[in-house]
Tab-separated table of C-alpha atoms in Angstrom:
chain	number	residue	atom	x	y	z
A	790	UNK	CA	0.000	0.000	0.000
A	791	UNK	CA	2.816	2.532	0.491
A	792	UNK	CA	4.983	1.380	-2.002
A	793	UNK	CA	1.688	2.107	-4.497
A	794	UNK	CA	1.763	5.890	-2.600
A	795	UNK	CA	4.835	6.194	-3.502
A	796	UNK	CA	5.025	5.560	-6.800
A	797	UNK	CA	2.041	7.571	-6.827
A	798	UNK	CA	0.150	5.263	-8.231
A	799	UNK	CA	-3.469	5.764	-6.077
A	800	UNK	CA	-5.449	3.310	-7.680
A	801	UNK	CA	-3.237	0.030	-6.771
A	802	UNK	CA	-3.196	1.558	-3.681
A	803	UNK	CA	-6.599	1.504	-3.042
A	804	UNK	CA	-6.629	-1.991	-4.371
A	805	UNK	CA	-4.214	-3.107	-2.277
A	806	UNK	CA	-6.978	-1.740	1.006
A	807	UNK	CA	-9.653	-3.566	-0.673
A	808	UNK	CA	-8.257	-6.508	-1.397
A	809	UNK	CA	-6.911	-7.160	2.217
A	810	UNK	CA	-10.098	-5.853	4.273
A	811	UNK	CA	-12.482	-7.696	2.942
A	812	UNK	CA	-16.192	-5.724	2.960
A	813	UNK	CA	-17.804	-7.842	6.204
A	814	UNK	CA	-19.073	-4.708	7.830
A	815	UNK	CA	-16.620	-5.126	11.055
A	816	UNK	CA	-14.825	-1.665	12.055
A	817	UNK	CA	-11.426	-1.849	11.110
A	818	UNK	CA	-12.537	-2.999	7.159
A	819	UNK	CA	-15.073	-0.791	7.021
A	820	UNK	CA	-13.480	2.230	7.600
A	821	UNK	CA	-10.194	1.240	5.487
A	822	UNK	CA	-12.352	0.670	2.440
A	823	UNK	CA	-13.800	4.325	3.200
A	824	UNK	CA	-10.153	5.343	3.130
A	825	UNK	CA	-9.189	3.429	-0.037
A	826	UNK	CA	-12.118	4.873	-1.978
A	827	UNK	CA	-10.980	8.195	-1.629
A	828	UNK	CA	-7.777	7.839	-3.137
A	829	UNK	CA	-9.235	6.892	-6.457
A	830	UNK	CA	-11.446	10.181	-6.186
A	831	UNK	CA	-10.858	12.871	-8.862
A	832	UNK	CA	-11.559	15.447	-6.611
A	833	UNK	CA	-8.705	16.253	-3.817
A	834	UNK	CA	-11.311	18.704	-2.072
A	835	UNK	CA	-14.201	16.439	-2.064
A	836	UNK	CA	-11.475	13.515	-1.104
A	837	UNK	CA	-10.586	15.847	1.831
A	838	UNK	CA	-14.063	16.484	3.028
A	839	UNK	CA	-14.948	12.498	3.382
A	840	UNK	CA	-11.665	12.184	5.035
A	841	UNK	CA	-11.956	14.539	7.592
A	842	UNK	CA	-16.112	13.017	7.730
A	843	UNK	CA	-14.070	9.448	8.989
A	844	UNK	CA	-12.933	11.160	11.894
A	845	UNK	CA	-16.018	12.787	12.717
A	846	UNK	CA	-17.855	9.626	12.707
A	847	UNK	CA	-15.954	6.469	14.620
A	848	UNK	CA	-13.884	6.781	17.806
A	849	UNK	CA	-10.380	5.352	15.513
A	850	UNK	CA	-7.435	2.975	16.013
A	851	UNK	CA	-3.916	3.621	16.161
A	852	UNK	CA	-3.037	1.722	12.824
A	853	UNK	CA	-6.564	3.451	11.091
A	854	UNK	CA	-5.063	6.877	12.266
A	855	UNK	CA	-2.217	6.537	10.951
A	856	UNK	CA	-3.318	5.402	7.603
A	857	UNK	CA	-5.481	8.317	7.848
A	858	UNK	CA	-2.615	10.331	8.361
A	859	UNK	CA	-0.817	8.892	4.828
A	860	UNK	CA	-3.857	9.488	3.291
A	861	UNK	CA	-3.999	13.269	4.531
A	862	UNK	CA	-0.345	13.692	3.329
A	863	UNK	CA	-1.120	12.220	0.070
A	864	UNK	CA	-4.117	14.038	-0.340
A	865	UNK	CA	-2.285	17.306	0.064
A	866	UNK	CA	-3.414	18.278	3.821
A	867	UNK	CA	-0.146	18.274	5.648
A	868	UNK	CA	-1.348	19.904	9.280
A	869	UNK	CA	-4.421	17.578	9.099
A	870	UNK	CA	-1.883	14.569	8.709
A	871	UNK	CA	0.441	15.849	11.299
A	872	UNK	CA	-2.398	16.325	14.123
A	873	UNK	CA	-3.224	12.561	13.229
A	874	UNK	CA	0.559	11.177	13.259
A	875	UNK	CA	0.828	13.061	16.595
A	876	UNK	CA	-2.775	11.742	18.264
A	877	UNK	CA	-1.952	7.847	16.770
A	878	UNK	CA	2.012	7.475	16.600
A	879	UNK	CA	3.014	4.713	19.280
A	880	UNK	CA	6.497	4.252	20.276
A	881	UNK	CA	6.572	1.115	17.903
A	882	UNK	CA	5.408	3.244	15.369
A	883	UNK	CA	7.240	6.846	15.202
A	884	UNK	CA	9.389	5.396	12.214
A	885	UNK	CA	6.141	6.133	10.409
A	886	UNK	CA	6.790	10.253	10.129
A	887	UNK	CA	9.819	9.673	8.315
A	888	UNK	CA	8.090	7.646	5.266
A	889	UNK	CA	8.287	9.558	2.298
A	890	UNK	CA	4.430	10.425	1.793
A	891	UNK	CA	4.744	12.592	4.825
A	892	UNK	CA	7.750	15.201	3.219
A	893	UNK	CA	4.772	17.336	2.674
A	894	UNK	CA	4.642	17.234	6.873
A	895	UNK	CA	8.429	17.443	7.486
A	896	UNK	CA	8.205	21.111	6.151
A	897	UNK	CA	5.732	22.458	8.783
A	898	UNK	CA	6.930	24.697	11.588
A	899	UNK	CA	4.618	22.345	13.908
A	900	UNK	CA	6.827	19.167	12.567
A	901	UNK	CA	9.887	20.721	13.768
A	902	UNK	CA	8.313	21.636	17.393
A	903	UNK	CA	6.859	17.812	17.417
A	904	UNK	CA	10.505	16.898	17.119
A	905	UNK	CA	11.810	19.167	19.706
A	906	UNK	CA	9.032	17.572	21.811
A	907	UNK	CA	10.521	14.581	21.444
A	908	UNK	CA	13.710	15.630	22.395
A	909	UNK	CA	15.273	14.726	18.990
A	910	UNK	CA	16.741	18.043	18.263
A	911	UNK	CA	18.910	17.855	21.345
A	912	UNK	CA	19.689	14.181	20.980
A	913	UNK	CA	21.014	15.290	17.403
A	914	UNK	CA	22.896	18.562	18.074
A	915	UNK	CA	24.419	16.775	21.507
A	916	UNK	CA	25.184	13.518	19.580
A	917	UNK	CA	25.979	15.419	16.474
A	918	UNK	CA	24.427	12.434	15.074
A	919	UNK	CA	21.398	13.853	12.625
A	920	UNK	CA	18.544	11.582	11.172
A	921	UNK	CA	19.317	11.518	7.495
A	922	UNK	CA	16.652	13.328	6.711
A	923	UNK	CA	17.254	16.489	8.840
A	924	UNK	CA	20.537	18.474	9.248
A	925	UNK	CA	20.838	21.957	11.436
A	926	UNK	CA	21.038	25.389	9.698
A	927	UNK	CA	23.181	27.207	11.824
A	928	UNK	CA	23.737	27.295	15.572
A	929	UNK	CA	19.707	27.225	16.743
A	930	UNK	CA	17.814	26.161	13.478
A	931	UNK	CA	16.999	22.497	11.304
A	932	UNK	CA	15.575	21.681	8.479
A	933	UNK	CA	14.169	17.896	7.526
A	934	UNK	CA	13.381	17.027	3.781
């Protein structure tokens, strides 16, 4: 499924949702077929709007949130995807903000503060050891790609 986001290729991964949550009416499948239908939608905006509709509607799980979340970034909602990354990341899990749908996120002022909430930003500048993906811009500043 994120190998299909990647290669930007929406419609295989949409299949991929439907073909491994089968349409039984349970929660979980249920709402990832919702998911998966949007990415074949022609309209973004009207994409959006269901999207943010799945949230309004179930109390969600920390792996449907954070599909949500790609979905968001893929969609072209970056804050939206970033307040759901931040509500459903587990410890097991914070890998997931570095995946490349999410570069969209990495550019927000509010993904830098998440970071320095997590105390990254000082394990980096005392380690000197920076995540491949960030590197610091002078003496008080970072940047991730």
């Amino acid at each position: 499924y994120l190998a299909a986001l990647l290669q930007n290729n929406r419609p295989r991964a949409a299949a991929i949702i439907t073909d491994f949550h089968k349409p039984e009416g349970n929660y979980p499948d249920s709402i990832m077929l919702r998911l998966a239908k949007l990415l074949v939608l022609e309209d973004e905006q009207a994409a959006l709007s269901e999207l943010y509709k799945v949230v309004m509607d179930v109390e969600l799980s920390p792996v449907i949130g954070l599909a949500l979340a790609h979905i968001a970034s893929e969609l072209g909602d970056p804050e939206f995807a970033l307040e759901n990354l931040r509500k459903f990341i587990r410890e097991d899990s914070k890998m997931a903000i570095w995946h490349p749908t999410h570069k969209n996120v990495r550019q927000l002022p509010a993904f830098k503060n998440y970071l320095r909430e997590l105390g990254m930003v000082d394990y980096w500048r005392t380690t000197g050891k920076w995540a491949d993906l960030c590197h610091p811009v002078g003496d008080d500043d970072f940047e991730c790609e």
